Tab-separated table of C-alpha atoms in Angstrom:
chain	number	residue	atom	x	y	z
A	1	ASN	CA	-132.679	-111.246	-69.760
A	2	ASP	CA	-129.972	-110.351	-67.084
A	3	ALA	CA	-131.092	-111.123	-63.611
A	4	THR	CA	-129.745	-107.924	-62.054
A	5	ILE	CA	-130.422	-104.238	-62.342
A	6	LYS	CA	-127.513	-102.065	-63.223
A	7	VAL	CA	-127.299	-99.224	-60.512
A	8	ASN	CA	-125.635	-95.930	-61.448
A	9	ILE	CA	-125.634	-93.407	-58.681
A	10	PRO	CA	-124.600	-92.981	-55.981
A	11	GLU	CA	-121.294	-94.660	-56.742
A	12	ASP	CA	-120.428	-97.472	-54.198
A	13	LYS	CA	-119.171	-96.202	-50.953
A	14	LYS	CA	-119.995	-92.555	-51.763
A	15	ARG	CA	-119.461	-90.178	-48.753
A	16	TYR	CA	-121.485	-87.188	-48.135
A	17	GLU	CA	-119.968	-84.862	-45.714
A	18	TYR	CA	-122.201	-81.939	-44.399
A	19	GLN	CA	-122.088	-79.173	-41.863
A	20	GLU	CA	-125.882	-78.518	-41.012
A	21	ASP	CA	-128.610	-80.143	-42.953
A	22	VAL	CA	-128.404	-83.814	-44.120
A	23	PRO	CA	-127.897	-83.890	-47.860
A	24	GLU	CA	-130.380	-85.349	-50.336
A	25	VAL	CA	-129.176	-88.456	-51.881
A	26	LYS	CA	-129.854	-89.153	-55.527
A	27	PHE	CA	-130.293	-92.703	-56.926
A	28	SER	CA	-130.478	-93.947	-60.600
A	29	TRP	CA	-130.493	-97.230	-62.407
A	30	ASP	CA	-130.707	-98.690	-65.869
A	31	ARG	CA	-134.286	-99.024	-67.257
A	32	ASP	CA	-135.288	-102.607	-67.740
A	33	SER	CA	-137.828	-103.536	-70.636
A	34	LEU	CA	-139.871	-105.520	-68.226
A	35	VAL	CA	-141.385	-102.277	-66.837
A	36	GLU	CA	-143.364	-102.244	-70.256
A	37	GLN	CA	-145.275	-105.372	-68.922
A	38	GLY	CA	-146.434	-103.798	-65.635
A	39	TYR	CA	-143.350	-104.554	-63.544
A	40	HIS	CA	-142.215	-101.788	-61.126
A	41	TYR	CA	-139.197	-100.786	-59.092
A	42	VAL	CA	-138.673	-100.784	-55.358
A	43	LEU	CA	-135.689	-98.915	-53.796
A	44	GLU	CA	-134.670	-100.280	-50.339
A	45	ILE	CA	-132.450	-98.496	-47.879
A	46	SER	CA	-130.941	-100.438	-44.816
A	47	ASP	CA	-128.546	-99.791	-41.915
A	48	SER	CA	-127.220	-103.348	-42.706
A	49	GLU	CA	-125.649	-105.113	-45.834
A	50	GLU	CA	-128.125	-107.865	-45.269
A	51	PHE	CA	-131.207	-105.715	-45.126
A	52	GLN	CA	-132.478	-107.226	-42.030
A	53	LYS	CA	-133.980	-103.850	-41.163
A	54	ILE	CA	-135.224	-101.742	-44.094
A	55	ILE	CA	-135.122	-97.944	-43.206
A	56	GLU	CA	-136.829	-96.724	-46.267
A	57	THR	CA	-138.788	-98.316	-49.124
A	58	ASP	CA	-139.950	-96.491	-52.104
A	59	LYS	CA	-142.254	-97.970	-54.820
A	60	LEU	CA	-141.300	-96.240	-58.019
A	61	ALA	CA	-143.396	-97.740	-60.766
A	62	ASN	CA	-141.292	-97.285	-63.884
A	63	LYS	CA	-139.066	-94.401	-62.625
A	64	THR	CA	-135.259	-95.048	-62.871
A	65	GLU	CA	-134.396	-92.276	-60.549
A	66	THR	CA	-135.355	-90.804	-57.257
A	67	SER	CA	-134.092	-88.693	-54.316
A	68	TYR	CA	-134.002	-89.579	-50.691
A	69	LYS	CA	-133.457	-87.315	-47.487
A	70	PRO	CA	-131.669	-89.685	-45.025
A	71	LYS	CA	-133.398	-90.148	-41.492
A	72	ILE	CA	-130.250	-91.321	-40.031
A	73	LYS	CA	-127.810	-88.358	-39.552
A	74	ALA	CA	-124.542	-90.218	-39.681
A	75	GLY	CA	-123.058	-93.534	-40.727
A	76	ARG	CA	-123.212	-95.981	-43.426
A	77	GLN	CA	-126.419	-96.952	-45.291
A	78	PHE	CA	-126.980	-99.658	-47.907
A	79	TRP	CA	-129.230	-99.527	-51.032
A	80	ARG	CA	-130.473	-101.854	-53.594
A	81	VAL	CA	-133.157	-101.805	-56.425
A	82	LYS	CA	-135.599	-104.681	-56.857
A	83	LEU	CA	-137.861	-105.255	-60.103
A	84	LEU	CA	-141.160	-106.736	-58.891
A	85	ASN	CA	-143.754	-108.408	-61.255
A	86	PRO	CA	-147.553	-107.390	-60.903
A	87	SER	CA	-147.912	-110.218	-58.352
A	88	GLN	CA	-145.234	-108.547	-56.132
A	89	GLN	CA	-142.527	-111.278	-56.822
A	90	VAL	CA	-139.000	-110.127	-57.019
A	91	MET	CA	-137.729	-110.711	-60.595
A	92	LYS	CA	-134.494	-108.931	-60.553
A	93	VAL	CA	-132.254	-107.238	-57.897
A	94	SER	CA	-129.323	-104.818	-58.200
A	95	ALA	CA	-126.027	-105.398	-56.349
A	96	VAL	CA	-126.011	-103.872	-52.834
A	97	ARG	CA	-124.299	-100.427	-52.796
A	98	GLN	CA	-123.268	-98.246	-49.652
A	99	PHE	CA	-123.027	-94.604	-48.918
A	100	GLU	CA	-121.958	-92.894	-45.898
A	101	LEU	CA	-123.202	-89.685	-44.187
A	102	GLN	CA	-120.470	-87.718	-42.212
A	103	PRO	CA	-121.174	-84.560	-40.430
A	104	PHE	CA	-118.537	-82.015	-39.921
A	105	PRO	CA	-118.027	-81.032	-36.222
A	106	PRO	CA	-119.125	-77.649	-35.753
A	107	PRO	CA	-116.304	-75.064	-36.377
A	108	GLU	CA	-114.351	-73.371	-33.860
A	109	PRO	CA	-115.473	-69.823	-33.042
A	110	PRO	CA	-113.357	-67.074	-34.532
A	111	VAL	CA	-110.753	-65.219	-32.310
A	112	GLN	CA	-111.501	-61.679	-31.773
A	113	LEU	CA	-108.197	-59.775	-32.802
A	114	GLY	CA	-109.501	-56.339	-31.818
A	115	LEU	CA	-109.404	-53.315	-33.973
A	116	GLU	CA	-107.318	-52.568	-36.924
A	117	GLY	CA	-104.010	-51.379	-35.811
A	118	GLY	CA	-104.272	-52.935	-32.510
A	119	ALA	CA	-106.161	-50.137	-30.586
A	120	GLU	CA	-108.156	-51.254	-27.546
A	121	GLU	CA	-110.925	-48.939	-27.699
A	122	PHE	CA	-112.623	-46.654	-30.317
A	123	LYS	CA	-114.691	-43.400	-29.692
A	124	LEU	CA	-116.755	-42.600	-32.617
A	125	GLU	CA	-117.736	-39.158	-31.361
A	126	GLU	CA	-114.086	-38.133	-31.102
A	127	SER	CA	-112.785	-39.610	-34.408
A	128	GLY	CA	-115.694	-39.438	-36.807
A	129	GLN	CA	-114.327	-42.366	-38.635
A	130	THR	CA	-115.634	-46.018	-38.918
A	131	PRO	CA	-113.637	-48.604	-36.938
A	132	THR	CA	-112.455	-51.677	-38.741
A	133	LEU	CA	-112.943	-54.987	-36.578
A	134	VAL	CA	-110.633	-57.837	-37.179
A	135	TRP	CA	-111.079	-61.620	-36.324
A	136	THR	CA	-109.480	-65.014	-37.509
A	137	GLN	CA	-111.212	-66.702	-40.500
A	138	VAL	CA	-112.885	-69.818	-39.907
A	139	GLU	CA	-112.835	-72.784	-42.284
A	140	ARG	CA	-116.259	-73.850	-43.516
A	141	ALA	CA	-118.059	-70.693	-42.030
A	142	LYS	CA	-120.863	-69.221	-44.069
A	143	LYS	CA	-121.236	-65.971	-42.345
A	144	TYR	CA	-120.074	-64.017	-39.362
A	145	GLU	CA	-122.310	-62.051	-36.777
A	146	VAL	CA	-120.753	-59.063	-35.307
A	147	GLN	CA	-122.253	-57.722	-32.027
A	148	VAL	CA	-121.166	-54.314	-30.610
A	149	TYR	CA	-121.980	-53.231	-27.122
A	150	GLN	CA	-121.707	-49.919	-25.344
């Protein structure tokens, strides 16, 4: 029997970029026949490659995949999977892999360009038409909120 567990996702050095909410990270690895004998998996996540401080430990019985919502908002994290026997002894360990969380800086606010056609003001009661407001497009913007004051 091979002494390591083959891990599948996330691939090593995977980078997750996000704007608002930290993304959920999905993990998977190959099934080992020893789980049929009462062995179980443990996923460990650390902020160091040596696993001096474990951020998250998840005991997974015989599951070969799980998800994790990182508590640390940015930076590199390292992960590995262990296979433990019923006496909690480590029988196999995967290679250590890393992933990185990278928040985008907040986008710059759009620049108001005024009314279509360059007019400075618009009087609804005089024209009876609907004005068209114009502003610069912002990369990664999900929506725009327009406020009009009298």
